[in-house]
Structures are given as structure tokens and as C-alpha cells.
Amino acid sequence: MKALHGMLLGSTMSVAAMAGMAQAADIEVMHWWTSGGEAAAVGEFAKAFDATGNHWKDAAFAGPGEQARAIMVSRITGGDPMGAFQFNHGRQAEDLIEAGLLRDITDIAKAEGWDQMVNPQSLLAGCTKDGRIYCAPVNIHSWQWLWLSNKAFADVGVQTPTTWDEFVAVAPKLREAGIQPLAVGQQSWQQTGLFNVLMATLVPEEVFLSVYQDHDADVAAGADVAKVFKAAADAREMSQGSNLQSWNEATALVINGKAGGQIMGDWAQGEFSLAGAKAGEDYECLPGLGVTEVLGTGGDAFYFPVLDDPDLEKAQAELAATLLKPETQVNFNLRKGSLPVRGDIDLSAANACMQKGLKLLAEGKVLPDTNQLITPDTTSQINDLFAEFFADASMTPEAAQAQFADIIASAE
């Protein structure tokens, strides 16, 4: 198994005795949800789990997901597992499963009827290996959104764009007025995410799947993908001066009218909501950049390390079941800005942007997330490429595309 190294955190799991009753447990839960909107959302999980008589012991990691994953893996492989942890849907936990370090929760999934409620079923498939289920999917997060500040465009006297091309065309007016056209945090996962949104929306679906699912290097080096790299160069120009790190700082610029827009996943809605901004009034949201309305079926799932403690194992099972209960799904996803994994719950309280996402999901206008198609190693190589591309304006789209094609050629 490929070892990931990071500092070890001390275990904080304990068992609390309850007089006259079976023991309840403190379960340490690791995740990387630390923005204001994310913290409000994870609080809904904690509240629901605490209502079972157990206790959610929060262990949030304030840093990029790839760093958090490295630390979590180090904890588990080092013999100091937490009670539960968040990863993205897809292939990130493959090595841990193969090493026998993660709990098989097939019995819980069957008892709860997940195969009848999880929509789309690809989310449950992403938790399944060799016919056994190892994680609880909790939401659908789609990257393919352009968030636009109505105030920023009104301040320069133009209509809020309705497509990516319109946004690119009016970017110089924003720049002249001292408004950042495109807000992008200076972290490679954000830059790669932006590129993947362009890939998912500016070329036919078969091109996206040929590259990421089939690992076709010829397609990656071809004319269709060249258009995507040209759009990425436009995005790089529009993002110059966006000297931020975190994605939520970039979202705050859009909320305050100091940036025209941001390409970011639907988790940005949690920040808009926390700030009291209203969809359709203060900001607009364009799924598929207003070009190809399609959503990726990425998102988050919780895994449960193998533990040698019956009380903790019972609490793990209660947590897994609680995460997908109807009320928990509604409360969490309304806060998080994501779509629920259950197809049988009422989300009439959802805002206009979430309603757009629900409609696209119902219509089946979805794509698999790249995390479901490529390994973390390949993702890391692509992240390195786009960190360099966005940092170095002298790197041509053609040179970047050639490196990208080489990465796809060796992808697993």
C-alpha cells in the first residue's frame, strides 16, 4: 500500500459509561469542513448523532483536503484510528480497503435500505468494492457552477452574464473599475477544479469521458481539449490579482461585490446563505457555466476504521445509519448547499440555485466526478500542473496541454 505521511494526532476516542444502560461512545470524527457554512452544516450531523446518546467529537482539519487525507491515512496505518472520517466519493480509500483497515458496513446499508434510496446509485457504487460497501455517502457536490455578483456587474453598468463567453467578454470592464473579474484561491485543487469544470462544460461529454474515464492520451492532446486550455488561459488572465488562498475568501469577494464571479462547487452556497445573500437577487448561479447544464456526481462520504471495541463499533453503526436519515439529510444539505443522496425527501425549502441542481439531477444530466475515475496519484500530478500554469503566465496553453496528455497517458 502506498504510504502517505503526515503528523500524527492523538486519539480522542473514549467510552462514556451510562448508569443502568448500555455504554454510549464518544466518536472522534475527522473532516476538512472548516468554513462558516461548512461548520454550520457539520453541526447538523453532530446534533443528530448526539441525539442517539452518543457524542460526536469533532476533529476538523483546517487545511486542503489532500493534506487532511494524508494525516487521516497516517493515523489509521499508524495504529491510531479515529472513529470515522470524511473522504470524497471515489477511489481515495482504495488502499485502506485493500489493507483491511476499513470496516465493511454492508449489513448497515442493507438494514437501512440504501440501495432503494440513494440517487444516483453510482454514489453507492463508489462506496462498494468487490460487492461490499465501505462508506456512507452523505451528499452530492457538483463543481460545475459559476457564481456571479449582481452588484459587481451593476456597478460597471452591464447585465450580469448568462454564459461563460459573456463573462469573459465583460471582464475588462470589471478590471478597469477595480473589481477582480474572477476570484480563484491560490491552491492547486481549486485551479484543477476550475479546469475540470471547463472540461465538463465546453466540450462534448464523450471527450470528457475519453480523457478521464478511458485515459485516452490522444484525445487529451487533441483539438477539443485545446479549446479547454484556451479557456483556462482566459481564466488565468481574469484571475490575475486574486491573491487569496482559501476558496471561501474568494467567495466572500463575490458576496461583497468585489469580484465578478467564481467557479466553485455548490458548497459555495453555504457561504452565501451564511451571509444572508439571496439567490436571484444578490447573486446568480450558472450550472454548467451557462453553456452545458450538467452536474458532476461527486461529494462526500464517511468511512469507519476497523476498531477492536464493541461499544465503539456500535456507535459507528449508529452514526452510519444517522447520516442518511431523512431529517439529517435535509438539515445538513440545506446548510451545506449540496444535494441530498436520498431521492425521497422534501427539499421545497431549497433556494433557487439548489432547485436548479435538483432539476438537473432529476433529468439525469450528470457526469461522474473525476475522483471516481482517476487515482489520487494522478490527481496530484494534475494539481501540480495547474499550480504551475496559473502561477506562470509565460506557460502557454499548448505546453500545458502536452504535459496534461502525458499525465493522462500514464493514469491508472
Short mmCIF file of C-alpha atoms in Angstrom, two decimals:
data_model
loop_
_atom_site.label_atom_id
_atom_site.label_comp_id
_atom_site.label_asym_id
_atom_site.label_seq_id
_atom_site.Cartn_x
_atom_site.Cartn_y
_atom_site.Cartn_z
CA MET A 1 0.00 0.00 0.00
CA LYS A 2 1.26 3.45 -0.84
CA ALA A 3 2.11 5.16 2.42
CA LEU A 4 1.04 8.73 2.98
CA HIS A 5 2.98 10.58 5.64
CA GLY A 6 1.83 13.32 7.98
CA MET A 7 1.90 14.28 11.60
CA LEU A 8 0.02 12.02 13.95
CA LEU A 9 -2.83 13.36 16.01
CA GLY A 10 -3.59 11.92 19.40
CA SER A 11 -6.63 9.72 19.61
CA THR A 12 -9.53 11.26 21.45
CA MET A 13 -11.99 8.37 21.42
CA SER A 14 -13.36 7.30 24.76
CA VAL A 15 -16.25 5.28 26.12
CA ALA A 16 -18.67 7.00 28.47
CA ALA A 17 -20.48 4.74 30.92
CA MET A 18 -24.21 5.34 31.26
CA ALA A 19 -25.67 4.15 34.54
CA GLY A 20 -28.07 1.27 34.13
CA MET A 21 -27.81 1.41 30.35
CA ALA A 22 -25.57 0.15 27.57
CA GLN A 23 -22.50 2.27 27.09
CA ALA A 24 -22.57 5.16 24.64
CA ALA A 25 -19.42 6.34 22.96
CA ASP A 26 -17.52 9.46 22.10
CA ILE A 27 -16.63 9.07 18.42
CA GLU A 28 -13.82 11.19 17.03
CA VAL A 29 -14.84 12.31 13.53
CA MET A 30 -12.21 13.79 11.21
CA HIS A 31 -13.11 16.05 8.27
CA TRP A 32 -11.94 19.20 6.50
CA TRP A 33 -15.13 21.27 6.75
CA THR A 34 -13.99 24.48 8.43
CA SER A 35 -15.56 27.45 6.63
CA GLY A 36 -18.53 29.18 8.25
CA GLY A 37 -21.10 27.46 6.07
CA GLU A 38 -19.38 24.09 6.39
CA ALA A 39 -19.16 24.35 10.17
CA ALA A 40 -22.90 25.09 10.34
CA ALA A 41 -23.59 22.05 8.19
CA VAL A 42 -21.41 19.63 10.12
CA GLY A 43 -23.11 20.86 13.26
CA GLU A 44 -26.31 19.27 11.95
CA PHE A 45 -24.58 15.89 11.76
CA ALA A 46 -23.23 16.31 15.27
CA LYS A 47 -26.66 17.27 16.63
CA ALA A 48 -28.33 14.26 15.01
CA PHE A 49 -25.67 11.84 16.24
CA ASP A 50 -25.66 13.25 19.78
CA ALA A 51 -29.42 12.61 19.88
CA THR A 52 -28.66 8.87 19.75
CA GLY A 53 -26.99 9.13 23.16
CA ASN A 54 -23.51 9.03 21.71
CA HIS A 55 -21.26 12.04 21.19
CA TRP A 56 -19.70 13.47 18.01
CA LYS A 57 -16.17 14.54 18.97
CA ASP A 58 -15.25 16.97 16.24
CA ALA A 59 -11.75 16.82 14.74
CA ALA A 60 -11.82 19.31 11.88
CA PHE A 61 -8.64 19.85 9.88
CA ALA A 62 -8.13 23.45 8.76
CA GLY A 63 -6.32 22.84 5.50
CA PRO A 64 -6.68 21.45 1.99
CA GLY A 65 -8.35 18.08 1.56
CA GLU A 66 -5.20 16.39 0.28
CA GLN A 67 -3.32 17.32 3.47
CA ALA A 68 -6.21 16.18 5.62
CA ARG A 69 -6.34 12.85 3.79
CA ALA A 70 -2.62 12.29 4.33
CA ILE A 71 -2.99 12.85 8.07
CA MET A 72 -6.04 10.60 8.30
CA VAL A 73 -4.27 7.79 6.45
CA SER A 74 -1.22 8.18 8.68
CA ARG A 75 -3.42 7.90 11.76
CA ILE A 76 -5.04 4.72 10.50
CA THR A 77 -1.95 2.98 9.17
CA GLY A 78 -0.05 4.00 12.31
CA GLY A 79 -2.48 2.15 14.55
CA ASP A 80 -4.22 5.23 15.95
CA PRO A 81 -7.56 5.26 14.08
CA MET A 82 -10.33 7.76 14.62
CA GLY A 83 -13.95 6.60 14.82
CA ALA A 84 -14.99 7.95 11.42
CA PHE A 85 -13.61 10.17 8.70
CA GLN A 86 -14.70 12.07 5.60
CA PHE A 87 -13.31 11.39 2.14
CA ASN A 88 -14.71 12.27 -1.28
CA HIS A 89 -16.68 9.74 -3.27
CA GLY A 90 -14.43 7.66 -5.45
CA ARG A 91 -11.09 5.95 -5.24
CA GLN A 92 -9.39 7.76 -2.38
CA ALA A 93 -9.83 4.92 0.13
CA GLU A 94 -8.89 2.00 -2.14
CA ASP A 95 -5.55 1.29 -0.45
CA LEU A 96 -7.07 1.35 3.03
CA ILE A 97 -9.82 -1.05 1.98
CA GLU A 98 -7.35 -3.42 0.38
CA ALA A 99 -5.27 -3.38 3.56
CA GLY A 100 -8.31 -4.44 5.60
CA LEU A 101 -8.25 -1.26 7.70
CA LEU A 102 -11.78 -0.05 6.97
CA ARG A 103 -14.99 -1.53 8.28
CA ASP A 104 -17.36 -3.35 5.96
CA ILE A 105 -20.77 -1.69 6.55
CA THR A 106 -22.77 -3.74 4.05
CA ASP A 107 -25.05 -5.03 6.82
CA ILE A 108 -25.91 -1.48 7.88
CA ALA A 109 -26.58 -0.39 4.30
CA LYS A 110 -28.90 -3.34 3.74
CA ALA A 111 -30.75 -2.84 7.01
CA GLU A 112 -31.31 0.84 6.17
CA GLY A 113 -32.33 0.15 2.55
CA TRP A 114 -29.70 2.37 0.97
CA ASP A 115 -29.95 0.51 -2.32
CA GLN A 116 -33.56 1.72 -2.60
CA MET A 117 -32.99 5.36 -1.70
CA VAL A 118 -29.53 6.51 -2.81
CA ASN A 119 -29.80 8.51 -6.02
CA PRO A 120 -27.93 8.20 -8.29
CA GLN A 121 -26.87 4.65 -7.49
CA SER A 122 -23.36 5.45 -8.72
CA LEU A 123 -22.80 7.09 -5.32
CA LEU A 124 -23.32 3.78 -3.55
CA ALA A 125 -21.27 2.04 -6.23
CA GLY A 126 -18.44 4.42 -5.36
CA CYS A 127 -18.56 3.05 -1.80
CA THR A 128 -18.52 -0.54 -3.00
CA LYS A 129 -15.53 -2.80 -3.61
CA ASP A 130 -15.80 -6.47 -4.50
CA GLY A 131 -19.51 -6.35 -3.75
CA ARG A 132 -19.09 -4.96 -0.22
CA ILE A 133 -19.98 -1.44 0.99
CA TYR A 134 -17.37 0.53 2.92
CA CYS A 135 -18.76 4.05 3.20
CA ALA A 136 -21.88 6.11 3.75
CA PRO A 137 -22.42 8.72 1.01
CA VAL A 138 -23.90 11.87 2.51
CA ASN A 139 -24.27 14.40 -0.29
CA ILE A 140 -23.86 15.22 -3.96
CA HIS A 141 -21.45 18.05 -4.59
CA SER A 142 -21.13 19.38 -8.11
CA TRP A 143 -18.24 21.57 -9.19
CA GLN A 144 -19.86 22.88 -12.37
CA TRP A 145 -21.12 26.27 -11.16
CA LEU A 146 -20.31 29.88 -11.98
CA TRP A 147 -21.30 32.22 -9.14
CA LEU A 148 -21.80 35.85 -10.19
CA SER A 149 -22.22 39.04 -8.15
CA ASN A 150 -25.13 41.13 -9.39
CA LYS A 151 -23.68 44.15 -7.56
CA ALA A 152 -20.33 43.91 -9.33
CA PHE A 153 -21.88 43.97 -12.79
CA ALA A 154 -24.40 46.66 -11.87
CA ASP A 155 -21.52 48.82 -10.63
CA VAL A 156 -19.97 48.78 -14.12
CA GLY A 157 -23.28 49.25 -15.88
CA VAL A 158 -23.64 45.87 -17.59
CA GLN A 159 -26.07 42.99 -17.32
CA THR A 160 -24.97 40.02 -15.29
CA PRO A 161 -23.63 37.46 -17.79
CA THR A 162 -25.59 34.34 -18.59
CA THR A 163 -22.76 32.33 -20.15
CA TRP A 164 -19.02 31.84 -19.73
CA ASP A 165 -18.27 33.65 -23.01
CA GLU A 166 -20.30 36.68 -21.90
CA PHE A 167 -18.36 36.73 -18.64
CA VAL A 168 -15.02 36.64 -20.45
CA ALA A 169 -16.17 39.47 -22.73
CA VAL A 170 -17.08 41.86 -19.90
CA ALA A 171 -14.11 41.01 -17.66
CA PRO A 172 -12.04 44.01 -18.90
CA LYS A 173 -14.76 46.43 -17.71
CA LEU A 174 -14.61 44.91 -14.25
CA ARG A 175 -10.83 45.18 -14.22
CA GLU A 176 -10.96 48.85 -15.28
CA ALA A 177 -13.34 49.58 -12.41
CA GLY A 178 -11.02 47.97 -9.86
CA ILE A 179 -13.18 44.86 -9.48
CA GLN A 180 -11.49 41.47 -9.59
CA PRO A 181 -13.05 39.69 -12.60
CA LEU A 182 -12.57 36.08 -11.43
CA ALA A 183 -11.77 35.13 -7.84
CA VAL A 184 -9.61 32.00 -7.52
CA GLY A 185 -7.83 30.81 -4.41
CA GLN A 186 -4.15 30.03 -4.88
CA GLN A 187 -4.45 26.34 -4.05
CA SER A 188 -3.89 23.75 -6.74
CA TRP A 189 -7.08 21.82 -6.08
CA GLN A 190 -9.09 24.98 -6.81
CA GLN A 191 -7.22 25.57 -10.07
CA THR A 192 -7.60 21.96 -11.17
CA GLY A 193 -11.27 22.09 -10.23
CA LEU A 194 -11.74 25.16 -12.40
CA PHE A 195 -10.08 23.40 -15.35
CA ASN A 196 -12.23 20.30 -14.86
CA VAL A 197 -15.37 22.46 -14.95
CA LEU A 198 -14.23 23.86 -18.29
CA MET A 199 -13.62 20.28 -19.45
CA ALA A 200 -17.06 19.16 -18.36
CA THR A 201 -18.93 22.03 -19.99
CA LEU A 202 -17.07 23.35 -23.04
CA VAL A 203 -16.53 20.07 -24.93
CA PRO A 204 -18.84 17.11 -25.64
CA GLU A 205 -19.39 14.60 -22.86
CA GLU A 206 -17.62 11.88 -24.81
CA VAL A 207 -14.44 13.96 -24.81
CA PHE A 208 -14.54 14.37 -21.03
CA LEU A 209 -15.10 10.63 -20.55
CA SER A 210 -12.45 9.67 -23.10
CA VAL A 211 -9.89 11.65 -21.14
CA TYR A 212 -10.79 10.86 -17.55
CA GLN A 213 -12.55 7.51 -17.81
CA ASP A 214 -10.71 5.90 -20.73
CA HIS A 215 -7.39 7.72 -20.19
CA ASP A 216 -7.08 8.40 -23.91
CA ALA A 217 -3.93 10.48 -24.31
CA ASP A 218 -4.64 11.18 -27.99
CA VAL A 219 -7.93 12.85 -27.11
CA ALA A 220 -6.21 14.72 -24.27
CA ALA A 221 -3.74 16.09 -26.82
CA GLY A 222 -6.41 16.85 -29.42
CA ALA A 223 -8.25 19.87 -30.76
CA ASP A 224 -11.26 19.68 -28.42
CA VAL A 225 -9.12 19.77 -25.31
CA ALA A 226 -7.03 22.57 -26.87
CA LYS A 227 -10.20 24.72 -26.65
CA VAL A 228 -10.38 23.97 -22.95
CA PHE A 229 -6.79 25.06 -22.42
CA LYS A 230 -7.52 28.29 -24.30
CA ALA A 231 -10.43 28.89 -21.90
CA ALA A 232 -8.13 28.07 -18.98
CA ALA A 233 -5.73 30.75 -20.24
CA ASP A 234 -8.65 33.21 -20.27
CA ALA A 235 -9.46 32.22 -16.70
CA ARG A 236 -5.82 32.70 -15.72
CA GLU A 237 -5.88 36.24 -17.16
CA MET A 238 -9.17 37.03 -15.41
CA SER A 239 -7.85 35.73 -12.08
CA GLN A 240 -4.66 37.79 -12.02
CA GLY A 241 -4.56 39.74 -8.78
CA SER A 242 -6.64 37.15 -6.93
CA ASN A 243 -4.01 36.64 -4.24
CA LEU A 244 -6.16 34.61 -1.89
CA GLN A 245 -5.62 31.15 -0.51
CA SER A 246 -8.92 29.68 0.64
CA TRP A 247 -11.94 29.16 -1.58
CA ASN A 248 -14.29 30.82 0.92
CA GLU A 249 -12.20 34.02 0.87
CA ALA A 250 -12.78 34.08 -2.90
CA THR A 251 -16.49 33.50 -2.35
CA ALA A 252 -16.55 36.43 0.08
CA LEU A 253 -15.29 38.73 -2.68
CA VAL A 254 -18.25 37.71 -4.84
CA ILE A 255 -20.67 38.14 -1.94
CA ASN A 256 -19.34 41.67 -1.30
CA GLY A 257 -19.33 42.71 -4.97
CA LYS A 258 -15.53 42.98 -5.03
CA ALA A 259 -15.25 40.18 -7.61
CA GLY A 260 -17.40 39.46 -10.62
CA GLY A 261 -17.52 35.73 -10.24
CA GLN A 262 -16.07 32.45 -9.07
CA ILE A 263 -16.06 28.95 -10.48
CA MET A 264 -16.57 26.76 -7.45
CA GLY A 265 -18.63 23.83 -6.28
CA ASP A 266 -22.08 24.19 -4.83
CA TRP A 267 -20.62 24.25 -1.32
CA ALA A 268 -20.19 27.97 -2.01
CA GLN A 269 -23.92 28.25 -1.35
CA GLY A 270 -23.27 27.66 2.33
CA GLU A 271 -21.25 30.87 2.44
CA PHE A 272 -23.87 32.87 0.52
CA SER A 273 -26.53 31.57 2.89
CA LEU A 274 -24.50 32.37 6.00
CA ALA A 275 -24.04 35.94 4.70
CA GLY A 276 -27.76 36.34 4.10
CA ALA A 277 -27.32 36.72 0.32
CA LYS A 278 -30.30 35.66 -1.78
CA ALA A 279 -30.06 33.65 -4.98
CA GLY A 280 -31.53 35.51 -7.94
CA GLU A 281 -31.29 38.84 -6.12
CA ASP A 282 -27.79 39.31 -4.76
CA TYR A 283 -26.12 36.68 -6.89
CA GLU A 284 -26.71 34.42 -9.87
CA CYS A 285 -25.68 30.82 -10.33
CA LEU A 286 -24.98 29.24 -13.71
CA PRO A 287 -24.83 25.45 -13.69
CA GLY A 288 -22.52 24.25 -16.43
CA LEU A 289 -21.26 27.85 -16.79
CA GLY A 290 -24.48 28.60 -18.68
CA VAL A 291 -23.12 26.52 -21.57
CA THR A 292 -23.81 22.85 -20.88
CA GLU A 293 -26.07 22.34 -17.89
CA VAL A 294 -24.59 19.24 -16.33
CA LEU A 295 -23.59 18.33 -12.79
CA GLY A 296 -20.83 16.11 -11.53
CA THR A 297 -21.88 13.47 -9.03
CA GLY A 298 -19.01 13.98 -6.63
CA GLY A 299 -19.46 14.62 -2.97
CA ASP A 300 -18.56 13.34 0.45
CA ALA A 301 -18.76 10.02 2.21
CA PHE A 302 -17.85 8.76 5.67
CA TYR A 303 -15.68 5.73 6.28
CA PHE A 304 -15.21 3.81 9.51
CA PRO A 305 -11.85 2.33 10.53
CA VAL A 306 -11.75 -1.18 11.97
CA LEU A 307 -11.82 -0.87 15.79
CA ASP A 308 -11.47 -3.50 18.48
CA ASP A 309 -14.12 -2.18 20.84
CA PRO A 310 -17.77 -3.37 20.76
CA ASP A 311 -19.14 -0.09 22.14
CA LEU A 312 -17.30 1.99 19.56
CA GLU A 313 -18.37 -0.40 16.82
CA LYS A 314 -22.00 0.01 17.89
CA ALA A 315 -21.62 3.79 17.87
CA GLN A 316 -20.05 3.64 14.39
CA ALA A 317 -23.10 1.71 13.15
CA GLU A 318 -25.46 4.27 14.69
CA LEU A 319 -23.52 7.11 13.10
CA ALA A 320 -23.58 5.47 9.65
CA ALA A 321 -27.34 4.98 9.86
CA THR A 322 -27.95 8.50 11.23
CA LEU A 323 -26.09 10.21 8.38
CA LEU A 324 -28.69 9.07 5.84
CA LYS A 325 -31.84 9.55 7.92
CA PRO A 326 -34.35 11.86 6.14
CA GLU A 327 -34.25 14.71 8.68
CA THR A 328 -30.46 14.59 8.87
CA GLN A 329 -30.14 14.73 5.09
CA VAL A 330 -32.46 17.74 4.83
CA ASN A 331 -30.87 19.73 7.64
CA PHE A 332 -27.28 19.04 6.58
CA ASN A 333 -27.67 19.67 2.85
CA LEU A 334 -29.68 22.87 3.22
CA ARG A 335 -26.77 24.24 5.24
CA LYS A 336 -24.04 22.78 3.05
CA GLY A 337 -25.50 23.82 -0.31
CA SER A 338 -25.20 20.28 -1.63
CA LEU A 339 -27.87 17.92 -2.90
CA PRO A 340 -29.06 15.01 -0.75
CA VAL A 341 -28.17 11.43 -1.62
CA ARG A 342 -31.72 10.37 -0.86
CA GLY A 343 -34.19 10.72 -3.70
CA ASP A 344 -37.24 10.51 -1.42
CA ILE A 345 -37.10 13.63 0.75
CA ASP A 346 -38.78 17.03 0.58
CA LEU A 347 -36.47 19.93 -0.24
CA SER A 348 -39.11 22.55 -1.00
CA ALA A 349 -37.22 24.92 1.29
CA ALA A 350 -34.21 24.84 -1.04
CA ASN A 351 -33.17 28.12 -2.69
CA ALA A 352 -33.31 28.84 -6.41
CA CYS A 353 -29.80 27.53 -7.10
CA MET A 354 -30.35 24.26 -5.28
CA GLN A 355 -33.63 23.86 -7.15
CA LYS A 356 -31.70 24.15 -10.41
CA GLY A 357 -29.42 21.37 -9.23
CA LEU A 358 -32.32 19.16 -8.16
CA LYS A 359 -33.92 19.62 -11.59
CA LEU A 360 -30.74 18.60 -13.41
CA LEU A 361 -30.37 15.59 -11.13
CA ALA A 362 -33.96 14.54 -11.83
CA GLU A 363 -33.33 14.89 -15.55
CA GLY A 364 -30.24 12.72 -15.33
CA LYS A 365 -27.92 15.45 -16.59
CA VAL A 366 -24.96 14.20 -14.60
CA LEU A 367 -21.33 13.21 -15.05
CA PRO A 368 -19.10 11.11 -12.81
CA ASP A 369 -16.70 13.12 -10.71
CA THR A 370 -13.03 12.90 -11.64
CA ASN A 371 -12.29 11.41 -8.19
CA GLN A 372 -14.36 8.41 -9.29
CA LEU A 373 -12.29 7.97 -12.46
CA ILE A 374 -8.66 8.64 -11.59
CA THR A 375 -6.43 7.80 -8.64
CA PRO A 376 -5.21 10.31 -6.05
CA ASP A 377 -1.72 9.98 -7.58
CA THR A 378 -2.98 11.12 -10.97
CA THR A 379 -4.95 13.92 -9.36
CA SER A 380 -1.82 15.08 -7.56
CA GLN A 381 0.10 15.26 -10.85
CA ILE A 382 -2.68 17.30 -12.45
CA ASN A 383 -2.77 19.60 -9.41
CA ASP A 384 0.95 20.25 -9.78
CA LEU A 385 0.48 21.08 -13.46
CA PHE A 386 -2.24 23.65 -12.85
CA ALA A 387 -0.44 25.20 -9.90
CA GLU A 388 2.39 25.92 -12.32
CA PHE A 389 0.08 27.01 -15.14
CA PHE A 390 -1.80 29.57 -13.03
CA ALA A 391 1.37 30.85 -11.38
CA ASP A 392 3.37 31.29 -14.60
CA ALA A 393 1.70 33.37 -17.31
CA SER A 394 4.54 32.51 -19.69
CA MET A 395 3.47 28.87 -19.75
CA THR A 396 1.50 28.51 -22.97
CA PRO A 397 -1.77 26.57 -23.22
CA GLU A 398 -0.05 24.31 -25.76
CA ALA A 399 2.79 23.44 -23.37
CA ALA A 400 0.37 22.79 -20.54
CA GLN A 401 -1.78 20.57 -22.75
CA ALA A 402 1.24 18.49 -23.77
CA GLN A 403 2.06 17.86 -20.10
CA PHE A 404 -1.58 17.06 -19.40
CA ALA A 405 -1.66 14.46 -22.18
CA ASP A 406 1.46 12.82 -20.74
CA ILE A 407 -0.20 12.58 -17.34
CA ILE A 408 -3.35 11.02 -18.84
CA ALA A 409 -1.21 8.52 -20.78
CA SER A 410 0.13 7.10 -17.51
CA ALA A 411 -3.10 7.44 -15.50
CA GLU A 412 -4.43 4.45 -13.57
#
